[in-house]
mmCIF file of C-alpha atoms in Angstrom:
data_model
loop_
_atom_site.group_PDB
_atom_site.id
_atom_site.type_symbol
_atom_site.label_atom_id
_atom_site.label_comp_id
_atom_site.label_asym_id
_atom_site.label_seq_id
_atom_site.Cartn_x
_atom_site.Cartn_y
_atom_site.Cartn_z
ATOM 1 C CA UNK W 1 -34.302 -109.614 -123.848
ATOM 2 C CA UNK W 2 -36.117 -111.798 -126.172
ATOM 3 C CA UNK W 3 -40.119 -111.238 -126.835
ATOM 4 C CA UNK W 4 -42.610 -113.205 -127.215
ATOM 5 C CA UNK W 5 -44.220 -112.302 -130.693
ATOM 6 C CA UNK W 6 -47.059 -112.743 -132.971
ATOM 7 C CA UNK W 7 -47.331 -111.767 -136.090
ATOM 8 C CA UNK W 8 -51.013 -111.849 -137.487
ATOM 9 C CA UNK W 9 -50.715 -111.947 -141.599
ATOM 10 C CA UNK W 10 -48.272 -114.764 -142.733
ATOM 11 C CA UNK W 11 -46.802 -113.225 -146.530
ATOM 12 C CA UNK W 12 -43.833 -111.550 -147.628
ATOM 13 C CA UNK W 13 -44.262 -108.678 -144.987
ATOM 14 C CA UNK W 14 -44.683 -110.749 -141.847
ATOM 15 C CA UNK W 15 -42.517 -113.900 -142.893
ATOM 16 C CA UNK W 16 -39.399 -112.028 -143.402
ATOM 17 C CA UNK W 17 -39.877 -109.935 -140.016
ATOM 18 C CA UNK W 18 -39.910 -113.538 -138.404
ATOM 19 C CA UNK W 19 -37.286 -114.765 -140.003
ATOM 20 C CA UNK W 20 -34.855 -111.790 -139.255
ATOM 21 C CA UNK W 21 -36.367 -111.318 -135.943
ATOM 22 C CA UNK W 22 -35.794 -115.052 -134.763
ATOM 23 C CA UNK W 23 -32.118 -115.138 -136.587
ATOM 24 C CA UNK W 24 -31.124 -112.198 -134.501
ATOM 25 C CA UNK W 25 -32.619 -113.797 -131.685
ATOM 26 C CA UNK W 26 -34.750 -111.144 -130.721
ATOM 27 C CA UNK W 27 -37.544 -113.104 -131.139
ATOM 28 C CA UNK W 28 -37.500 -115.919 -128.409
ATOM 29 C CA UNK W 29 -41.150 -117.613 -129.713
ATOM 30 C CA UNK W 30 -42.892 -116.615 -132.901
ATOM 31 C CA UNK W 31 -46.556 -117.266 -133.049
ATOM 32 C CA UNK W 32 -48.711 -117.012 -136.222
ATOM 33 C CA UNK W 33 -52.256 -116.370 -137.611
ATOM 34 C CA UNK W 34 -53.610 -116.293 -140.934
ATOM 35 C CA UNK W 35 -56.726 -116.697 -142.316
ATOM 36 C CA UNK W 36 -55.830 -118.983 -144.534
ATOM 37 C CA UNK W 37 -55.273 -122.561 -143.241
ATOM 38 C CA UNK W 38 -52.461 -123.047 -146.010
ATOM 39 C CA UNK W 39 -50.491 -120.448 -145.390
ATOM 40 C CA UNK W 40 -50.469 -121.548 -141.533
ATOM 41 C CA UNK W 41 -49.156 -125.087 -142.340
ATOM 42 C CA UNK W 42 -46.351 -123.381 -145.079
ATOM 43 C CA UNK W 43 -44.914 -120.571 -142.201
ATOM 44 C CA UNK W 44 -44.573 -123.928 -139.980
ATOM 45 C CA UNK W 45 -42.757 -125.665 -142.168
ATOM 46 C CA UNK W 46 -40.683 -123.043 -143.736
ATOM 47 C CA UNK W 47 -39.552 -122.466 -139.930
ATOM 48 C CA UNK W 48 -41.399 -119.324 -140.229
ATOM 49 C CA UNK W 49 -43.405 -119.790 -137.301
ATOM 50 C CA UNK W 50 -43.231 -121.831 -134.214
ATOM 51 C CA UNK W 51 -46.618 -122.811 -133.619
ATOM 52 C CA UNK W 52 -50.112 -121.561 -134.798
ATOM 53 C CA UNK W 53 -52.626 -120.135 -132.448
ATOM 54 C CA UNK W 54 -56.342 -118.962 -132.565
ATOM 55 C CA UNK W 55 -56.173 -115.027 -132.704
ATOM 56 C CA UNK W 56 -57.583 -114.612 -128.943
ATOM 57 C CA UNK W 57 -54.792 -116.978 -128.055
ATOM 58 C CA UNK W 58 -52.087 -115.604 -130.037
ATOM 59 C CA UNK W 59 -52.410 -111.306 -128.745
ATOM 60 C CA UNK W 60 -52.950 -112.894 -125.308
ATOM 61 C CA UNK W 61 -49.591 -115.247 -125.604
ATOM 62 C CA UNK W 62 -47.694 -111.623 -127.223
ATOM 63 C CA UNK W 63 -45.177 -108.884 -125.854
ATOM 64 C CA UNK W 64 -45.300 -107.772 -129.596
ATOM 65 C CA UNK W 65 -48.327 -108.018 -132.168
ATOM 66 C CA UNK W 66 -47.516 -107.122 -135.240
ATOM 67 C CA UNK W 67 -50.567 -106.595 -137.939
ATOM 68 C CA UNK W 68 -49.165 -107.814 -141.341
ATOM 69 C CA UNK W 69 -52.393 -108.130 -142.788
ATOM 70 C CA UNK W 70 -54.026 -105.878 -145.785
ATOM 71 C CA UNK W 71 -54.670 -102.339 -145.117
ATOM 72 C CA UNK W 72 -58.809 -102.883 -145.300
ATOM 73 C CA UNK W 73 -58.286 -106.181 -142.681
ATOM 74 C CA UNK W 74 -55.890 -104.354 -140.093
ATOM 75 C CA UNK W 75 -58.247 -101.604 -140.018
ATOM 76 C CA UNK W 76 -61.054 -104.304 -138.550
ATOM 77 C CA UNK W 77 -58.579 -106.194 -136.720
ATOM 78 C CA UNK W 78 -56.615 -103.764 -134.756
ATOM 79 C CA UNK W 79 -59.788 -102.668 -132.660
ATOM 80 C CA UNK W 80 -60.346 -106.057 -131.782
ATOM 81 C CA UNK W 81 -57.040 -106.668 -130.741
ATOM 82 C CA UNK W 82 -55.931 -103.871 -128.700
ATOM 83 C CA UNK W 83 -59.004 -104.980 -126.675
ATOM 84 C CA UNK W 84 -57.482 -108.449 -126.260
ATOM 85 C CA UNK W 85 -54.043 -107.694 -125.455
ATOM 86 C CA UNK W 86 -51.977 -107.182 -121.724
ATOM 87 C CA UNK W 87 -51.244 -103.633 -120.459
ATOM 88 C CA UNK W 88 -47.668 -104.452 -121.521
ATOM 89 C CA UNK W 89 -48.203 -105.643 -125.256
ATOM 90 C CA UNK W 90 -47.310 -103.759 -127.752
ATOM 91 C CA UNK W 91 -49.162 -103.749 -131.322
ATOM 92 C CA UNK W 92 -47.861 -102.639 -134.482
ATOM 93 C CA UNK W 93 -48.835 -102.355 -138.109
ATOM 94 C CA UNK W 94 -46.547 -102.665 -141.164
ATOM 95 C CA UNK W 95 -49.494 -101.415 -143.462
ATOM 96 C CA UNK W 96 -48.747 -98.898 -146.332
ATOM 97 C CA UNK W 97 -51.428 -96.059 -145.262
ATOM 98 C CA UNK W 98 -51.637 -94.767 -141.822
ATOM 99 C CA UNK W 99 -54.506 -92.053 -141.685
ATOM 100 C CA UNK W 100 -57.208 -94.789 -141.814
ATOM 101 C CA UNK W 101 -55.869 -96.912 -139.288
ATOM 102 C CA UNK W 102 -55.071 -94.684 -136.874
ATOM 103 C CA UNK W 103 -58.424 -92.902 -137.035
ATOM 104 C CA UNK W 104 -60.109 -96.383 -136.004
ATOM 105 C CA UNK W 105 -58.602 -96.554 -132.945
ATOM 106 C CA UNK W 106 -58.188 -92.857 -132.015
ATOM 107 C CA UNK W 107 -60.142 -93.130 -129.025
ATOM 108 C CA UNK W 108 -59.704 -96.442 -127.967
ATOM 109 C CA UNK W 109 -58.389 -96.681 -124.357
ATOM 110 C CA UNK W 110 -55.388 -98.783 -125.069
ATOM 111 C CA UNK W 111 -54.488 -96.443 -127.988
ATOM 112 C CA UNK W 112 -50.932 -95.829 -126.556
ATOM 113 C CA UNK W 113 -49.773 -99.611 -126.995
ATOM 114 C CA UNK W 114 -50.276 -99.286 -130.531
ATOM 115 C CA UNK W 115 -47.377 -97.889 -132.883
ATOM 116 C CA UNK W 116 -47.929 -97.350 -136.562
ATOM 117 C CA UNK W 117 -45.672 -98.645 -138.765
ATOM 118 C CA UNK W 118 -44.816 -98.786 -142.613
ATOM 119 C CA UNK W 119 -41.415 -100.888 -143.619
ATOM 120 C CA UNK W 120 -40.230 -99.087 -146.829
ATOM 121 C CA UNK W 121 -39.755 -102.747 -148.484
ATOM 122 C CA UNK W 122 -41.436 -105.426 -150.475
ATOM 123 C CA UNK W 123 -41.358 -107.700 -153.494
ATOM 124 C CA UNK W 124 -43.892 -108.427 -156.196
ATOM 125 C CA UNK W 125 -44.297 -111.892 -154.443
ATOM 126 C CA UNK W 126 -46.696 -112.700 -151.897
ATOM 127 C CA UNK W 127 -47.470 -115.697 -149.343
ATOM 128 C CA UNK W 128 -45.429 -117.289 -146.896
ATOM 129 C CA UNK W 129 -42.523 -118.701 -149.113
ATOM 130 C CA UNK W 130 -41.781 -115.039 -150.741
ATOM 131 C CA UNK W 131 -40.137 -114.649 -146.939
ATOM 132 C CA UNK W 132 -36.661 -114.299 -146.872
ATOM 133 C CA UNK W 133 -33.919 -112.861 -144.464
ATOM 134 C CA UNK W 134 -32.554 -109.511 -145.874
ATOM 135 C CA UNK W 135 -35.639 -107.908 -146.918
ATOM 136 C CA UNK W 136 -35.617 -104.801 -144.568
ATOM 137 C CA UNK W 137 -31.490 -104.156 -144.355
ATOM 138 C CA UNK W 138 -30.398 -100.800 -144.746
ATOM 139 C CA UNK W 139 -34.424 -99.932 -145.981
ATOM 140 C CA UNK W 140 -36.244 -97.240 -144.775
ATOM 141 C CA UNK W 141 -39.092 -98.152 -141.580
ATOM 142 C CA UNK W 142 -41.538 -95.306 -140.684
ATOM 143 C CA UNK W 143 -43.367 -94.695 -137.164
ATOM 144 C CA UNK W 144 -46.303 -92.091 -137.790
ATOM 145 C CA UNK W 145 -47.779 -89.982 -135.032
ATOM 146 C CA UNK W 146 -45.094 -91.253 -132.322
ATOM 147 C CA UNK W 147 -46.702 -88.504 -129.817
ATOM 148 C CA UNK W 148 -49.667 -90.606 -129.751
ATOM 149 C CA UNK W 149 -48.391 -93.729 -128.526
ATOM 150 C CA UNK W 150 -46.562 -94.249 -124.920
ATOM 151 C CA UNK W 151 -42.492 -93.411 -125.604
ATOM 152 C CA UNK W 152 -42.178 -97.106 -124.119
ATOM 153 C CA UNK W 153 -43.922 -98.460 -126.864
ATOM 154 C CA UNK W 154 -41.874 -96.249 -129.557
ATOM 155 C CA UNK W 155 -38.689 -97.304 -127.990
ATOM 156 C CA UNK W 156 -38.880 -101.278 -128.247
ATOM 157 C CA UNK W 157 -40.437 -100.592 -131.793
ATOM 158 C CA UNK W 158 -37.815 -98.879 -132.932
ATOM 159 C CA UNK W 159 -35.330 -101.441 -131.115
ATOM 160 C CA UNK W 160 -37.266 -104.270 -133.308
ATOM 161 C CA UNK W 161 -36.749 -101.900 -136.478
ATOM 162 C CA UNK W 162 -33.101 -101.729 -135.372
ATOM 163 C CA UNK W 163 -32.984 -105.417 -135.630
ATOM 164 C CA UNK W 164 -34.186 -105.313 -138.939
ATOM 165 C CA UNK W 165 -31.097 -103.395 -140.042
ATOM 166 C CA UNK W 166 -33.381 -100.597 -141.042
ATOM 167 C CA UNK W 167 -33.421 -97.100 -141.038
ATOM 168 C CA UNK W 168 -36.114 -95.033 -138.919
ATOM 169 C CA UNK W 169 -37.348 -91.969 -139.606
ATOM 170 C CA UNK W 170 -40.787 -90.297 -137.809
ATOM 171 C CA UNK W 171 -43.943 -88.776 -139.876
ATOM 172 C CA UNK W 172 -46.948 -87.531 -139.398
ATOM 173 C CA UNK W 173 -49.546 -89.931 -140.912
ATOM 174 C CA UNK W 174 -51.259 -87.901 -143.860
ATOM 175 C CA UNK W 175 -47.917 -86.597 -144.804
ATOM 176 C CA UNK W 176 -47.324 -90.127 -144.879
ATOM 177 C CA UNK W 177 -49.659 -90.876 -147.064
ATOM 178 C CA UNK W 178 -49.033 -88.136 -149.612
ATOM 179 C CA UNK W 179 -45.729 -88.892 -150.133
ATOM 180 C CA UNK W 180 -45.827 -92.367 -150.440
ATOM 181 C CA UNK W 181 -48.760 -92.345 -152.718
ATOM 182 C CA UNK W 182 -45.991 -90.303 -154.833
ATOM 183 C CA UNK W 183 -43.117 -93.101 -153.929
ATOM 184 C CA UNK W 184 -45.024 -95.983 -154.351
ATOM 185 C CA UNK W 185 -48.904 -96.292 -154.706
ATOM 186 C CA UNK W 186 -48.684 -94.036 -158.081
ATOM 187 C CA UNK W 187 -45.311 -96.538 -159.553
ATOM 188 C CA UNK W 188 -48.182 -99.395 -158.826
ATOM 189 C CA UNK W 189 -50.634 -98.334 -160.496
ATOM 190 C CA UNK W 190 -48.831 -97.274 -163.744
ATOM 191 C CA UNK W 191 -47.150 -100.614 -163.725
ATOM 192 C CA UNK W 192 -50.965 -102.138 -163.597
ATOM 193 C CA UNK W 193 -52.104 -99.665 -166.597
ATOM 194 C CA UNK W 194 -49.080 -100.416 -168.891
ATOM 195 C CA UNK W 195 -49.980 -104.153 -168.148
ATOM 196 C CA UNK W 196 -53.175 -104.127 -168.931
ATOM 197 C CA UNK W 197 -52.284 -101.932 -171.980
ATOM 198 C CA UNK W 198 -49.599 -104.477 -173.386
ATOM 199 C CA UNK W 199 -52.308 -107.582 -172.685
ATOM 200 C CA UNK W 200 -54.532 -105.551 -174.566
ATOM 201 C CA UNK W 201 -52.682 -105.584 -177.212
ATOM 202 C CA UNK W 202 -51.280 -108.873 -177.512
ATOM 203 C CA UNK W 203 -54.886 -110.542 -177.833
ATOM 204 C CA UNK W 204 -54.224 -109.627 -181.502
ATOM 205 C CA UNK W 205 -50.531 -109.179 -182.145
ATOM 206 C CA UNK W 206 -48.925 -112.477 -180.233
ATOM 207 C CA UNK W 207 -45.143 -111.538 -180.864
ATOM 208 C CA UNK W 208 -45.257 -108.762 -178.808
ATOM 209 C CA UNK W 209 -43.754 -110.643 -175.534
ATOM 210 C CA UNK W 210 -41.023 -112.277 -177.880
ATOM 211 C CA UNK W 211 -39.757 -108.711 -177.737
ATOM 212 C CA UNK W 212 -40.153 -107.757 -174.838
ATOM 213 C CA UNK W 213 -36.786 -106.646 -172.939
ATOM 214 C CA UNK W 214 -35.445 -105.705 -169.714
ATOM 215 C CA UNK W 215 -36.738 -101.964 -169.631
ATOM 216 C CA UNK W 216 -40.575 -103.654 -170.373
ATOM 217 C CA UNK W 217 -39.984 -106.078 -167.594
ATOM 218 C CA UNK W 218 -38.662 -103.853 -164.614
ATOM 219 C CA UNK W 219 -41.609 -101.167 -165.726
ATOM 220 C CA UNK W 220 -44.471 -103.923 -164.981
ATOM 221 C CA UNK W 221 -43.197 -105.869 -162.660
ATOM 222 C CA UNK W 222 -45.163 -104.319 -160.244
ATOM 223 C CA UNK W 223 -48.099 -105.188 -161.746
ATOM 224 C CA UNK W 224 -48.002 -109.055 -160.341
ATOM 225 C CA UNK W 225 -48.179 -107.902 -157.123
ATOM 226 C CA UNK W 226 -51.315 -109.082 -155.068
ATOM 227 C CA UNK W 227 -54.515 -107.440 -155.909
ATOM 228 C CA UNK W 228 -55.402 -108.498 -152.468
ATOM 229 C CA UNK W 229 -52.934 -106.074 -150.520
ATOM 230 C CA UNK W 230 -53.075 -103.270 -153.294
ATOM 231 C CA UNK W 231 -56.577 -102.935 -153.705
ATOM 232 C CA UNK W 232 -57.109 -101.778 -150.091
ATOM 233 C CA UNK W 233 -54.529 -99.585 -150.361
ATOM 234 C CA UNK W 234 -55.510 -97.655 -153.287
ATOM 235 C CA UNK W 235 -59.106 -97.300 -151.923
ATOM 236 C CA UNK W 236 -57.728 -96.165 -148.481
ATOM 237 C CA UNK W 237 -55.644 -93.884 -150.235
ATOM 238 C CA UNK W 238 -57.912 -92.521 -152.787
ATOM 239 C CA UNK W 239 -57.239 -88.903 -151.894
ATOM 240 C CA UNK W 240 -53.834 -88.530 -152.399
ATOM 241 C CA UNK W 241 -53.366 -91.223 -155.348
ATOM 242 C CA UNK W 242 -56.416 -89.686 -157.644
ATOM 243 C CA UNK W 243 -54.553 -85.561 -157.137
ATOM 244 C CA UNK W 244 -51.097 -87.795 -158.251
ATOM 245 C CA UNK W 245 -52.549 -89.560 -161.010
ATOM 246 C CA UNK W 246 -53.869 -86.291 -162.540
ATOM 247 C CA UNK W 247 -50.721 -84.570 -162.596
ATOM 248 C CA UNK W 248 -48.908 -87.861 -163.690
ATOM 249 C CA UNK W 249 -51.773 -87.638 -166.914
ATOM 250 C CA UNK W 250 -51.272 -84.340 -167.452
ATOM 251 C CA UNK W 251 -47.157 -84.854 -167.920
ATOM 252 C CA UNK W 252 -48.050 -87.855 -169.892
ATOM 253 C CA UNK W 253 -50.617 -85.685 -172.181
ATOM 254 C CA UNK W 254 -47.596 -82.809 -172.416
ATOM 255 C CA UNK W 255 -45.415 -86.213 -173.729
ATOM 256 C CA UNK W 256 -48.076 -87.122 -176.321
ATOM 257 C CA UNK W 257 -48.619 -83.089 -177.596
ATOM 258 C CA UNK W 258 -45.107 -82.884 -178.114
ATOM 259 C CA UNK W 259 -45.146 -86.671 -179.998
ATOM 260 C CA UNK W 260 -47.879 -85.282 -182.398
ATOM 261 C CA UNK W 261 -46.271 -82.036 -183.016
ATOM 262 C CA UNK W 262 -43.255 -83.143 -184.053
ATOM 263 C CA UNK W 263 -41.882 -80.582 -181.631
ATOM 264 C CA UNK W 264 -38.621 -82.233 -181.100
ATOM 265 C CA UNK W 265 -37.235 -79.465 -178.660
ATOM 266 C CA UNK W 266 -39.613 -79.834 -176.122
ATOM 267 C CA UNK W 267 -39.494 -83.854 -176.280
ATOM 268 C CA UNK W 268 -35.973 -83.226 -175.804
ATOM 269 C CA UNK W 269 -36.255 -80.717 -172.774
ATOM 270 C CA UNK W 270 -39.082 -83.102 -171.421
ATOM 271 C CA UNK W 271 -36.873 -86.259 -171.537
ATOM 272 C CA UNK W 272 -33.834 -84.081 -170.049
ATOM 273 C CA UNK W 273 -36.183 -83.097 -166.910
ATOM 274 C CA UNK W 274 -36.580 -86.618 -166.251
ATOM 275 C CA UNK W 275 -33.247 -87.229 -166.411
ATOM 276 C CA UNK W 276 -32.636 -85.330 -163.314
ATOM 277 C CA UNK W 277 -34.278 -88.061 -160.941
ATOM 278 C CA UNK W 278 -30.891 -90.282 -161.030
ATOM 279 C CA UNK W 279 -29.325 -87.226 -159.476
ATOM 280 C CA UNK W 280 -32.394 -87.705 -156.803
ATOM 281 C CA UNK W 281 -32.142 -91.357 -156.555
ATOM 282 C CA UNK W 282 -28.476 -91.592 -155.873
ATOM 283 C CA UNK W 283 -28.442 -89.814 -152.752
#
């Protein structure tokens, strides 16, 4: 049966869930919100949306919310709209840490009709025309702390998910976290470093992007994404990124001893370790 749905948060994340969601049909109406007026008037005429609505208006129109805002604004938000919605909406997030969020709302009394969510997917590309069908096929979507929402909820979740084409698997939130600070938050933040490093650099040596080739660009493409979405997300998860990031500087350190010394073994047994994660990757 097709829902009613809003999706609150109009970028790459929440434009390609409409999209899919509508072309499958499971989606009968999709309502937006964003804060920004522009981004309301592109996800209408990209076909993103079918009509705007205030936020009040929007939860109270919804048999799904889904929060596809940064990690800082869903935390606010969610509150505020678990108080709004009917006893038979369900609310979900799609942000990338899930301690935080579901600590704001642990004792709320419609707690149950929320379901956190992370969608294993994304681009470097932001706002409403980044959207596209596709993005979540055969990805990975997680549901953290299942036990603490009503199986109802869980179940047409996971049957949106299943739409999606994706994957599901179930975590517990700060394991969550952990792992994909390793997965994800860390690869973000050492494509951000090496870009600042190389700009850095080319302030006095303006040739350097003439040679720059396709191993530079995959390594920092990461580093245009929005510093809007991934600044919240670092600071929310600050205690598993800053342990990462240390071990990550010490390998890097044991990489630069090994440079200096000229101790070629080592470099070589160092580079062979690493080559072990296509072995990882593959399956």
């Amino acid at each position: 049966m097709s829902k009613n749905i809003t999706i609150i948060g109009l970028g790459l994340i929440g434009g390609s869930i409409a999209l899919d969601l509508k072309k499958v049909g499971f989606a009968k109406q999709i309502t937006g919100v964003d804060q920004s007026k522009e981004h309301e008037n592109e996800a209408l005429e990209l076909g993103i949306t079918d009509k705007i609505e205030s936020l009040k208006n929007a939860v109270m129109l919804a048999d799904i919310v889904i929060l596809a805002t940064p990690v800082n604004v869903s935390i606010a938000l969610l509150p505020k709209i678990l108080d709004l919605i009917n006893p038979n909406t369900v609310v979900m997030d799609v942000g990338s840490t899930k301690t935080s969020i579901i600590e704001a709302v642990k004792d709320h009394p419609k707690r149950k009709s929320f379901v956190p969510t992370h969608p294993m997917a994304g681009t470097e590309y932001s706002g409403p025309s980044a959207a596209f069908h596709g993005l979540f096929k055969d990805r990975v979507g997680i549901i953290c702390n299942s036990e603490e929402s009503s199986p109802t909820a869980v179940q047409l979740i996971s049957e949106l998910y299943f739409h999606l084409g994706s994957r599901l698997i179930l975590m517990n939130a700060e394991s969550h976290d952990e792992h994909v600070g390793y997965v994800s938050h860390l690869s973000h933040a050492i494509s951000y470093a090496l870009a600042v490093t190389v700009l850095e650099k080319e302030q006095n040596d303006a040739a350097i992007f003439n040679l720059a080739a396709g191993g530079f660009s995959s390594t920092v493409r990461l580093a245009k994404s929005s510093v809007d979405m991934w600044l919240p997300i670092f600071e929310e998860n600050s205690k598993y990124v800053l342990p990462i990031l240390d071990l990550y500087l010490e390998n890097l350190n044991k990489f630069k001893s090994y440079l200096e010394n000229k101790d070629s073994q080592k470099l070589f047994d160092f580079i062979k370790t690493a080559n072990a994660i296509k072995d990882k990757l593959q399956k």
